[in-house]
Coordinates of N, CA and C in Angstrom, one line a residue:
M1 N -140.2 -70.5 -58.5 CA -140.1 -70.3 -60.0 C -141.6 -69.9 -60.1
D2 N -142.7 -69.8 -59.1 CA -144.1 -69.5 -59.6 C -144.5 -68.2 -58.2
L3 N -143.3 -68.0 -57.9 CA -143.5 -66.7 -56.9 C -143.7 -65.5 -57.1
K4 N -145.3 -65.2 -57.1 CA -145.2 -63.3 -58.1 C -145.7 -62.7 -57.7
Y5 N -145.4 -61.5 -57.4 CA -145.9 -60.5 -56.4 C -147.2 -59.6 -57.1
E6 N -147.8 -58.8 -56.5 CA -149.0 -57.9 -57.2 C -148.2 -57.5 -58.4
G7 N -148.6 -56.6 -59.9 CA -147.9 -56.0 -60.5 C -146.8 -56.9 -61.2
G8 N -146.4 -57.9 -61.1 CA -144.8 -58.4 -61.7 C -145.1 -59.7 -61.9
E9 N -144.5 -60.6 -62.8 CA -144.3 -61.9 -63.1 C -143.4 -63.2 -62.2
S10 N -143.7 -64.0 -62.3 CA -143.3 -65.0 -61.9 C -142.2 -65.4 -62.9
S11 N -140.7 -66.4 -62.3 CA -139.8 -66.5 -62.7 C -140.0 -67.3 -64.2
K12 N -140.9 -68.5 -63.7 CA -141.8 -69.1 -64.5 C -142.2 -68.2 -66.0
E13 N -143.0 -67.8 -65.6 CA -143.6 -66.4 -66.5 C -142.9 -66.0 -67.4
A14 N -141.5 -65.1 -66.8 CA -140.6 -64.5 -67.4 C -139.5 -65.8 -68.3
M15 N -139.5 -66.8 -67.9 CA -138.6 -67.3 -68.5 C -139.4 -68.5 -69.8
D16 N -140.9 -68.1 -69.1 CA -141.8 -68.4 -71.0 C -141.7 -67.6 -71.5
R17 N -141.8 -66.5 -71.1 CA -142.4 -65.0 -72.7 C -140.5 -65.1 -73.0
I18 N -139.3 -65.0 -72.3 CA -138.2 -65.4 -73.2 C -137.9 -66.1 -73.6
G19 N -138.2 -67.5 -73.7 CA -138.3 -68.8 -74.1 C -139.4 -68.5 -75.9
Q20 N -140.3 -67.8 -75.7 CA -141.3 -68.0 -76.6 C -140.3 -67.0 -78.5
L21 N -140.3 -66.0 -77.5 CA -139.4 -65.1 -78.1 C -137.9 -65.8 -78.8
V22 N -137.2 -66.6 -78.2 CA -136.3 -67.4 -78.5 C -136.2 -67.9 -79.4
D23 N -137.5 -68.7 -79.2 CA -138.1 -70.1 -79.8 C -138.2 -69.6 -81.5
E24 N -139.1 -68.2 -81.5 CA -139.6 -67.4 -82.6 C -138.5 -67.2 -83.7
L25 N -137.7 -66.7 -83.1 CA -136.0 -66.6 -83.5 C -135.9 -67.2 -84.2
F26 N -135.3 -68.6 -83.6 CA -134.9 -70.2 -83.8 C -135.6 -70.3 -85.4
K27 N -137.1 -70.3 -85.5 CA -137.7 -70.2 -86.9 C -138.1 -69.3 -87.5
S28 N -137.3 -68.9 -87.3 CA -137.5 -67.4 -88.6 C -136.7 -67.8 -89.6
E29 N -136.4 -66.4 -90.4 CA -135.4 -66.7 -91.5 C -133.7 -65.9 -91.6
T30 N -134.1 -65.2 -89.9 CA -133.1 -64.6 -89.7 C -132.1 -65.1 -89.5
E31 N -131.0 -64.8 -89.5 CA -129.7 -65.8 -89.8 C -128.7 -65.9 -88.2
N32 N -128.8 -64.5 -87.3 CA -128.1 -63.8 -86.1 C -128.7 -62.9 -85.5
T33 N -129.0 -63.0 -83.9 CA -130.0 -62.5 -83.9 C -129.0 -62.0 -82.4
L34 N -129.0 -60.7 -81.7 CA -128.8 -60.4 -80.3 C -129.1 -59.6 -80.1
I35 N -129.4 -60.4 -78.5 CA -130.3 -60.3 -77.7 C -129.4 -59.8 -75.7
A36 N -129.7 -58.9 -75.8 CA -128.6 -57.9 -74.8 C -129.6 -58.0 -73.2
T37 N -129.9 -58.8 -72.5 CA -130.3 -58.3 -71.1 C -129.6 -58.7 -69.6
H38 N -130.3 -58.2 -68.8 CA -130.0 -58.5 -67.5 C -129.8 -59.9 -66.7
G39 N -129.0 -60.3 -66.1 CA -128.9 -61.7 -65.8 C -130.1 -62.4 -65.2
N40 N -131.0 -62.0 -64.7 CA -132.0 -62.7 -64.2 C -132.7 -63.2 -64.9
L41 N -133.0 -62.3 -66.3 CA -133.5 -63.2 -67.1 C -132.6 -64.3 -68.3
L42 N -131.6 -63.4 -68.0 CA -130.5 -64.8 -69.2 C -130.0 -66.0 -68.7
S43 N -130.6 -66.0 -66.9 CA -130.9 -67.2 -66.5 C -131.8 -68.1 -66.6
L44 N -132.6 -67.1 -67.0 CA -134.0 -68.1 -67.0 C -133.9 -68.5 -68.8
L45 N -133.4 -67.7 -69.2 CA -133.5 -68.5 -70.8 C -132.9 -69.7 -71.0
L46 N -131.5 -69.8 -70.0 CA -130.7 -70.4 -70.3 C -131.3 -72.3 -69.5
K47 N -131.6 -71.3 -68.2 CA -132.7 -72.6 -67.9 C -133.8 -73.2 -68.7
N48 N -134.3 -72.3 -69.1 CA -135.1 -72.8 -70.2 C -134.6 -73.4 -71.4
Y49 N -133.8 -73.7 -71.7 CA -133.0 -74.8 -72.7 C -131.7 -76.2 -71.7
D50 N -131.7 -75.6 -70.5 CA -130.8 -76.6 -69.9 C -131.1 -76.3 -68.7
N51 N -132.2 -77.6 -68.1 CA -133.3 -77.6 -66.7 C -132.1 -77.5 -65.5
S52 N -130.5 -78.2 -65.8 CA -129.4 -77.9 -64.9 C -129.0 -76.8 -64.7
F53 N -129.6 -75.6 -65.5 CA -128.9 -74.1 -65.0 C -129.6 -73.7 -63.6
G54 N -128.8 -73.7 -62.6 CA -129.6 -73.5 -61.1 C -129.1 -72.3 -60.9
F55 N -129.2 -72.2 -59.3 CA -128.5 -71.1 -59.0 C -127.0 -70.7 -58.4
H56 N -126.1 -71.8 -58.6 CA -124.7 -72.2 -58.7 C -124.2 -71.2 -60.2
C57 N -125.2 -71.8 -61.4 CA -124.4 -71.4 -62.5 C -125.0 -69.8 -62.2
W58 N -126.5 -69.3 -61.7 CA -126.8 -68.3 -61.5 C -125.5 -67.1 -60.8
K59 N -125.0 -67.8 -60.1 CA -124.1 -66.3 -59.2 C -123.3 -66.5 -60.2
D60 N -122.6 -67.5 -61.0 CA -121.7 -67.6 -61.7 C -122.0 -66.6 -62.6
L61 N -122.9 -66.4 -63.2 CA -123.0 -65.2 -64.2 C -122.1 -64.1 -63.9
T62 N -121.3 -63.5 -64.6 CA -120.7 -62.0 -64.5 C -121.3 -60.8 -65.9
N63 N -120.8 -59.5 -65.5 CA -121.2 -58.8 -65.9 C -119.4 -58.1 -66.8
P64 N -120.1 -58.2 -68.4 CA -120.5 -58.6 -69.2 C -120.2 -60.4 -69.1
D65 N -121.6 -60.9 -69.8 CA -121.2 -62.2 -70.1 C -121.8 -62.5 -71.4
V66 N -121.2 -63.2 -72.2 CA -121.6 -63.8 -73.7 C -122.0 -65.2 -74.0
F67 N -123.3 -65.4 -74.2 CA -123.6 -66.8 -74.8 C -123.7 -67.2 -76.0
L68 N -123.5 -68.2 -76.5 CA -124.0 -68.6 -78.3 C -125.2 -69.4 -77.8
L69 N -126.2 -69.7 -78.5 CA -127.4 -70.7 -78.3 C -127.9 -70.9 -79.4
T70 N -127.2 -72.1 -80.0 CA -127.5 -72.7 -81.5 C -128.7 -73.4 -81.5
Y71 N -129.5 -73.2 -82.6 CA -130.8 -74.8 -83.2 C -130.3 -75.2 -84.1
K72 N -130.1 -76.5 -84.0 CA -130.3 -77.3 -84.9 C -130.5 -78.4 -85.0
N73 N -131.7 -79.1 -85.9 CA -132.0 -80.3 -85.9 C -132.9 -80.7 -84.3
N74 N -133.8 -79.3 -84.1 CA -134.8 -79.2 -83.3 C -134.1 -79.3 -81.3
E75 N -132.6 -79.1 -81.5 CA -131.7 -79.0 -80.2 C -131.1 -77.9 -79.9
V76 N -131.7 -77.3 -79.1 CA -130.4 -75.7 -78.5 C -129.1 -76.4 -77.6
T77 N -128.6 -75.6 -78.4 CA -126.9 -76.1 -77.8 C -126.4 -74.2 -77.4
I78 N -126.0 -74.9 -76.1 CA -125.7 -73.4 -75.8 C -123.9 -73.7 -74.9
E79 N -122.9 -72.0 -75.5 CA -121.6 -71.7 -75.6 C -121.3 -70.8 -75.3
R80 N -120.8 -70.6 -73.9 CA -120.4 -69.3 -73.0 C -119.1 -69.0 -73.9
L81 N -119.1 -67.9 -74.9 CA -117.9 -67.2 -75.5 C -117.4 -66.7 -74.7
W82 N -117.7 -65.7 -74.2 CA -116.7 -64.6 -73.1 C -117.3 -64.8 -71.8
R83 N -116.5 -64.4 -71.2 CA -117.0 -63.7 -69.5 C -115.9 -63.3 -68.3
E84 N -116.4 -62.0 -67.8 CA -115.3 -60.9 -67.2 C -114.9 -62.0 -65.9
L85 N -113.2 -62.0 -66.3 CA -113.3 -62.1 -65.4 C -113.0 -61.9 -63.8

């Protein structure tokens, strides 16, 4: 999570970055937001809200894959809506 090459960011930094963005969206008055990203950043976003999301979950991601994140009562729930079979 902390490995970082010159000019890049660590997985931890990327997870914090996408997590801050999504937290801001949850707290905004926007009703729905669609975020499109690549699998690595998606997996870091999901891990940000579910620490059990690890390597095997990342390996199980498909292209495309669709997740719904819902914020209610200060809690984020994750639901996988669709995946390529």
